[in-house]
Every structure is written in C-alpha cells, then in structure tokens.
Tab-separated table of C-alpha atoms in Angstrom:
chain	number	residue	atom	x	y	z
A	1	GLY	CA	108.156	78.700	-138.998
A	2	ASP	CA	108.348	82.170	-137.644
A	3	PRO	CA	110.322	84.419	-140.017
A	4	ASP	CA	111.939	86.384	-137.173
A	5	TYR	CA	113.136	83.152	-135.572
A	6	GLU	CA	114.425	81.883	-138.914
A	7	SER	CA	116.310	85.173	-139.353
A	8	LEU	CA	118.228	84.386	-136.148
A	9	LYS	CA	119.597	81.286	-137.816
A	10	THR	CA	120.733	83.189	-140.930
A	11	LYS	CA	122.289	86.005	-138.852
A	12	GLY	CA	124.691	83.589	-137.143
A	13	HIS	CA	123.066	83.514	-133.708
A	14	ASP	CA	123.702	79.774	-133.340
A	15	GLU	CA	123.971	79.851	-129.556
A	16	LEU	CA	120.615	81.608	-129.203
A	17	VAL	CA	118.973	79.213	-131.602
A	18	GLU	CA	120.439	76.218	-129.772
A	19	LEU	CA	119.231	77.662	-126.428
A	20	PHE	CA	115.656	78.209	-127.709
A	21	ASP	CA	115.539	74.801	-129.441
A	22	ASN	CA	116.599	72.895	-126.368
A	23	MET	CA	114.713	74.848	-123.738
A	24	LEU	CA	111.513	74.781	-125.771
A	25	ALA	CA	111.734	71.189	-127.036
A	26	SER	CA	108.260	69.679	-127.545
A	27	GLN	CA	109.177	66.536	-125.600
A	28	PRO	CA	109.716	67.242	-121.878
A	29	GLY	CA	112.469	64.643	-121.612
A	30	ALA	CA	114.393	66.372	-124.389
A	31	ARG	CA	114.226	69.814	-122.749
A	32	TRP	CA	117.284	71.193	-121.110
A	33	SER	CA	117.216	71.563	-117.341
A	34	ALA	CA	118.056	74.969	-115.843
A	35	ALA	CA	121.522	73.605	-114.992
A	36	GLU	CA	122.107	72.612	-118.600
A	37	ALA	CA	120.737	75.862	-120.028
A	38	LEU	CA	122.562	78.282	-117.730
A	39	PRO	CA	126.035	78.044	-119.340
A	40	LYS	CA	124.511	78.467	-122.803
A	41	ALA	CA	122.397	81.413	-121.602
A	42	GLU	CA	125.613	83.012	-120.272
A	43	VAL	CA	127.218	82.667	-123.689
A	44	VAL	CA	124.149	84.256	-125.300
A	45	ALA	CA	124.183	87.060	-122.743
A	46	ARG	CA	127.836	87.788	-123.463
A	47	ALA	CA	127.127	87.754	-127.220
A	48	PHE	CA	124.442	90.405	-126.737
A	49	ASN	CA	126.503	92.468	-124.299
A	50	GLY	CA	126.396	96.039	-125.486
A	51	ILE	CA	122.926	95.698	-127.008
A	52	LYS	CA	120.660	97.674	-124.735
A	53	GLN	CA	117.481	95.980	-125.894
A	54	LEU	CA	116.810	92.752	-127.718
A	55	PRO	CA	114.739	92.942	-130.885
A	56	GLU	CA	110.980	93.274	-130.344
A	57	PHE	CA	110.303	89.693	-131.429
A	58	VAL	CA	112.420	88.273	-128.572
A	59	MET	CA	109.783	88.248	-125.804
A	60	PRO	CA	109.243	85.829	-122.910
A	61	ALA	CA	106.927	82.937	-123.678
A	62	VAL	CA	103.393	83.462	-122.382
A	63	ARG	CA	101.469	80.492	-121.119
A	64	PRO	CA	97.767	80.141	-121.961
A	65	GLY	CA	95.778	82.329	-119.630
A	66	GLN	CA	98.735	84.564	-118.761
A	67	HIS	CA	98.965	88.222	-119.632
A	68	ALA	CA	101.802	89.290	-121.887
A	69	PRO	CA	104.419	91.180	-119.933
A	70	SER	CA	104.455	94.891	-120.540
A	71	ARG	CA	107.514	96.983	-120.990
A	72	PRO	CA	108.073	99.750	-118.435
A	73	ILE	CA	107.559	103.275	-119.697
A	74	GLU	CA	110.587	105.487	-119.152
A	75	GLY	CA	110.062	108.586	-117.028
A	76	VAL	CA	106.997	107.253	-115.271
A	77	SER	CA	107.205	106.375	-111.555
A	78	GLY	CA	104.821	104.710	-109.225
A	79	GLU	CA	105.247	107.475	-106.658
A	80	ASP	CA	102.361	109.482	-105.367
A	81	GLY	CA	103.987	112.879	-106.015
A	82	ASN	CA	105.545	113.509	-102.640
A	83	GLY	CA	108.632	111.392	-103.305
A	84	GLU	CA	107.270	108.342	-101.560
A	85	ASP	CA	105.562	105.269	-102.832
A	86	ASP	CA	103.043	104.412	-100.092
A	87	GLU	CA	101.223	101.661	-102.012
A	88	ASP	CA	104.101	99.856	-103.764
A	89	ASP	CA	106.181	97.817	-101.406
A	90	SER	CA	108.275	96.467	-104.215
A	91	ASP	CA	111.398	96.868	-102.187
A	92	GLY	CA	110.093	94.103	-99.921
A	93	GLU	CA	112.042	90.885	-99.906
A	94	LEU	CA	111.246	88.278	-102.600
A	95	ILE	CA	110.853	84.784	-101.201
A	96	PHE	CA	110.699	81.623	-103.309
A	97	LEU	CA	109.199	78.525	-101.682
A	98	THR	CA	109.299	75.108	-103.267
A	99	PHE	CA	106.702	72.445	-102.615
A	100	ILE	CA	107.643	68.948	-103.757
A	101	ASN	CA	105.148	66.278	-104.846
A	102	PRO	CA	102.344	68.898	-105.028
A	103	SER	CA	99.501	66.571	-105.984
A	104	HIS	CA	99.886	64.689	-102.685
A	105	ASN	CA	101.413	67.321	-100.406
A	106	ILE	CA	99.170	68.596	-97.575
A	107	LYS	CA	101.256	71.770	-97.405
A	108	VAL	CA	100.116	72.649	-100.892
A	109	ASN	CA	96.471	72.211	-99.898
A	110	MET	CA	97.050	74.320	-96.795
A	111	LEU	CA	98.694	77.065	-98.873
A	112	ARG	CA	95.447	77.336	-100.861
A	113	LYS	CA	93.380	77.566	-97.632
A	114	MET	CA	95.660	80.265	-96.145
A	115	TRP	CA	95.619	82.865	-98.907
A	116	LEU	CA	93.094	85.666	-98.875
A	117	PRO	CA	91.507	86.968	-102.049
A	118	ASP	CA	94.262	89.585	-102.506
A	119	GLY	CA	97.001	86.965	-102.171
A	120	THR	CA	97.968	87.842	-98.615
A	121	ILE	CA	98.802	84.894	-96.391
A	122	LYS	CA	96.845	84.540	-93.151
A	123	ILE	CA	97.914	81.521	-91.155
A	124	PRO	CA	95.121	80.345	-88.823
A	125	ASP	CA	96.106	79.565	-85.232
A	126	THR	CA	94.705	76.067	-85.693
A	127	VAL	CA	97.182	75.059	-88.429
A	128	ARG	CA	99.902	72.795	-87.047
A	129	PRO	CA	103.415	73.781	-88.129
A	130	GLU	CA	104.057	70.439	-89.878
A	131	TYR	CA	101.068	71.102	-92.170
A	132	ARG	CA	102.440	74.342	-93.620
A	133	HIS	CA	105.702	75.380	-95.299
A	134	SER	CA	108.177	76.334	-92.603
A	135	GLN	CA	109.211	79.598	-94.402
A	136	LEU	CA	105.604	80.852	-94.858
A	137	ARG	CA	104.754	83.941	-92.709
A	138	ASP	CA	101.576	85.909	-92.012
A	139	GLY	CA	101.423	88.910	-94.284
A	140	ASP	CA	103.464	87.363	-97.124
A	141	VAL	CA	101.848	88.265	-100.451
A	142	ILE	CA	101.754	85.684	-103.247
A	143	GLU	CA	102.867	87.104	-106.623
A	144	GLU	CA	103.081	83.877	-108.639
A	145	VAL	CA	102.544	80.165	-108.242
A	146	ALA	CA	104.376	77.949	-110.759
A	147	GLY	CA	104.897	81.022	-112.970
A	148	VAL	CA	101.176	81.903	-113.024
A	149	PRO	CA	100.379	85.404	-111.718
A	150	PHE	CA	98.256	85.217	-108.591
A	151	ALA	CA	95.463	87.307	-110.175
A	152	ASP	CA	95.077	84.602	-112.893
A	153	ILE	CA	94.654	81.675	-110.531
A	154	THR	CA	91.184	80.253	-110.543
A	155	ASP	CA	90.032	76.952	-109.033
A	156	SER	CA	90.588	75.141	-112.296
A	157	THR	CA	94.005	76.786	-112.758
A	158	TRP	CA	94.917	75.777	-109.192
A	159	ASN	CA	94.074	72.164	-109.931
A	160	LEU	CA	96.214	72.240	-113.097
A	161	ILE	CA	99.075	73.771	-111.100
A	162	LYS	CA	98.838	71.019	-108.443
A	163	GLU	CA	98.953	68.354	-111.211
A	164	GLY	CA	102.095	69.930	-112.698
A	165	ALA	CA	100.497	71.282	-115.886
A	166	PHE	CA	102.859	74.302	-115.741
A	167	GLY	CA	105.972	72.280	-114.981
A	168	ALA	CA	108.271	70.291	-117.194
A	169	VAL	CA	106.817	66.982	-116.015
A	170	ARG	CA	103.665	65.813	-114.234
A	171	ASN	CA	103.741	66.480	-110.506
A	172	ALA	CA	106.783	68.690	-110.847
A	173	PRO	CA	107.692	70.742	-107.755
A	174	ILE	CA	105.764	74.046	-107.422
A	175	VAL	CA	107.671	77.232	-106.847
A	176	VAL	CA	105.704	80.012	-105.129
A	177	LYS	CA	106.977	83.584	-105.445
A	178	LEU	CA	106.089	85.741	-102.460
A	179	ARG	CA	106.821	89.276	-101.418
A	180	ARG	CA	107.597	89.825	-97.759
A	181	LYS	CA	107.392	93.389	-96.554
A	182	HIS	CA	110.290	94.726	-94.551
A	183	VAL	CA	109.224	94.986	-90.913
A	184	ALA	CA	111.302	98.128	-90.337
A	185	LYS	CA	109.737	99.894	-93.309
A	186	GLN	CA	106.238	98.916	-92.160
A	187	ALA	CA	106.920	100.292	-88.686
A	188	ALA	CA	108.311	103.528	-90.169
A	189	LYS	CA	105.261	103.971	-92.364
A	190	ALA	CA	102.913	103.356	-89.446
A	191	ALA	CA	104.797	105.872	-87.276
A	192	LYS	CA	104.717	108.436	-90.050
A	193	LYS	CA	100.963	108.056	-90.518
A	194	VAL	CA	100.441	108.475	-86.771
A	195	LYS	CA	102.642	111.599	-86.827
A	196	ARG	CA	100.690	113.045	-89.822
A	197	HIS	CA	97.337	112.584	-88.029
A	198	SER	CA	98.573	114.064	-84.704
C-alpha cells in the first residue's frame, strides 16, 4: 500500500482511515452513502481543527481523464488591475441540478443539445418545458457534470456519464453544477461599459 496512507494508521488517525476505507470501498454496495459518511467526516474535521493545511499527500481523488486540482497561489488575484474582475463572474450563484434515471431521461438528452461549446446554456424556443429541467435557464454556464469538468466532456465521456460510469452505481442520478450570473451585476456591468464608451 501507499506508505503515506499506512502512516495515518500508525499515527492514530483511525477516524480518517475508517472514512477513507468506507468511502473508497472497491465494491459499490459496500461504500458509505453521503448520509453515512457525513457524521464521520465531521469527526475528522474536528480532529484536524487548528491544522491550517492537511499534509500534501491528502489530496482529492482524481478520476481518469480529470485534471488534478491546483492549489491557489497566495497573493495572486484574478483582477485586471483596476480593482474589478470583469471576466470572472465567480460570485454568480452556484446551481446544482439532479437528473434521475439519466440513461432513459429525455431531459438529459436535451441538456446535451442545449449547451454551447463554452458550456453556456441556450434553450431553443422550440423546446417544450416538460422536456427540459425546470430550473435550467438561458445563460447558465455548466461547470461540471457528474463531477467531470465541462472542458473534459467529450462525446464518449458524455455517454459514460449517462450510463452512470462516474456514479456509485449504474444509471445513478447525474448532478450538474452550473453557475448563474447575478442579473443585477450583469446590468451594472453593461451600464458601466456604456458609460465608459460615452
């Protein structure tokens, strides 16, 4: 096994080891659900309270085809130098949509037909409301589907997602993470641009 993982056992981090073992069990039926894992994760979080950063070897699992998460660099901002961040709308609202029975759900197929190459949702006028998720809006931007970053979704990845390859069981519900821009902020930005060019 991994020597860093084994060192957790010898250092008395039994709750953390139990959490990892049961959340990452090789048999899907033996894995803990989120509801089962949450109380144990809270115990682990309390045990690590006061530690500002976990050891380097404790990193999120990366699925095949995903990029490893990068750590933010302190002192670097995404601002353009004038105190505003015109491109990054990260303060937009995060929306999570769940699609059940994805391999046979027409709403999942419609989702695929409604996204533009950059992940922005454009709902055609011809789509009947019952054929799309009721919470989906024009202008929403897809960040992840079933934990897979939008930039990494190809046709073959999409088919795997629909079949539940990234879920705990086959045909598991799909969760789509979207970012919805704040309407007020969009209007303020548009007004500011008009004012600049006047």
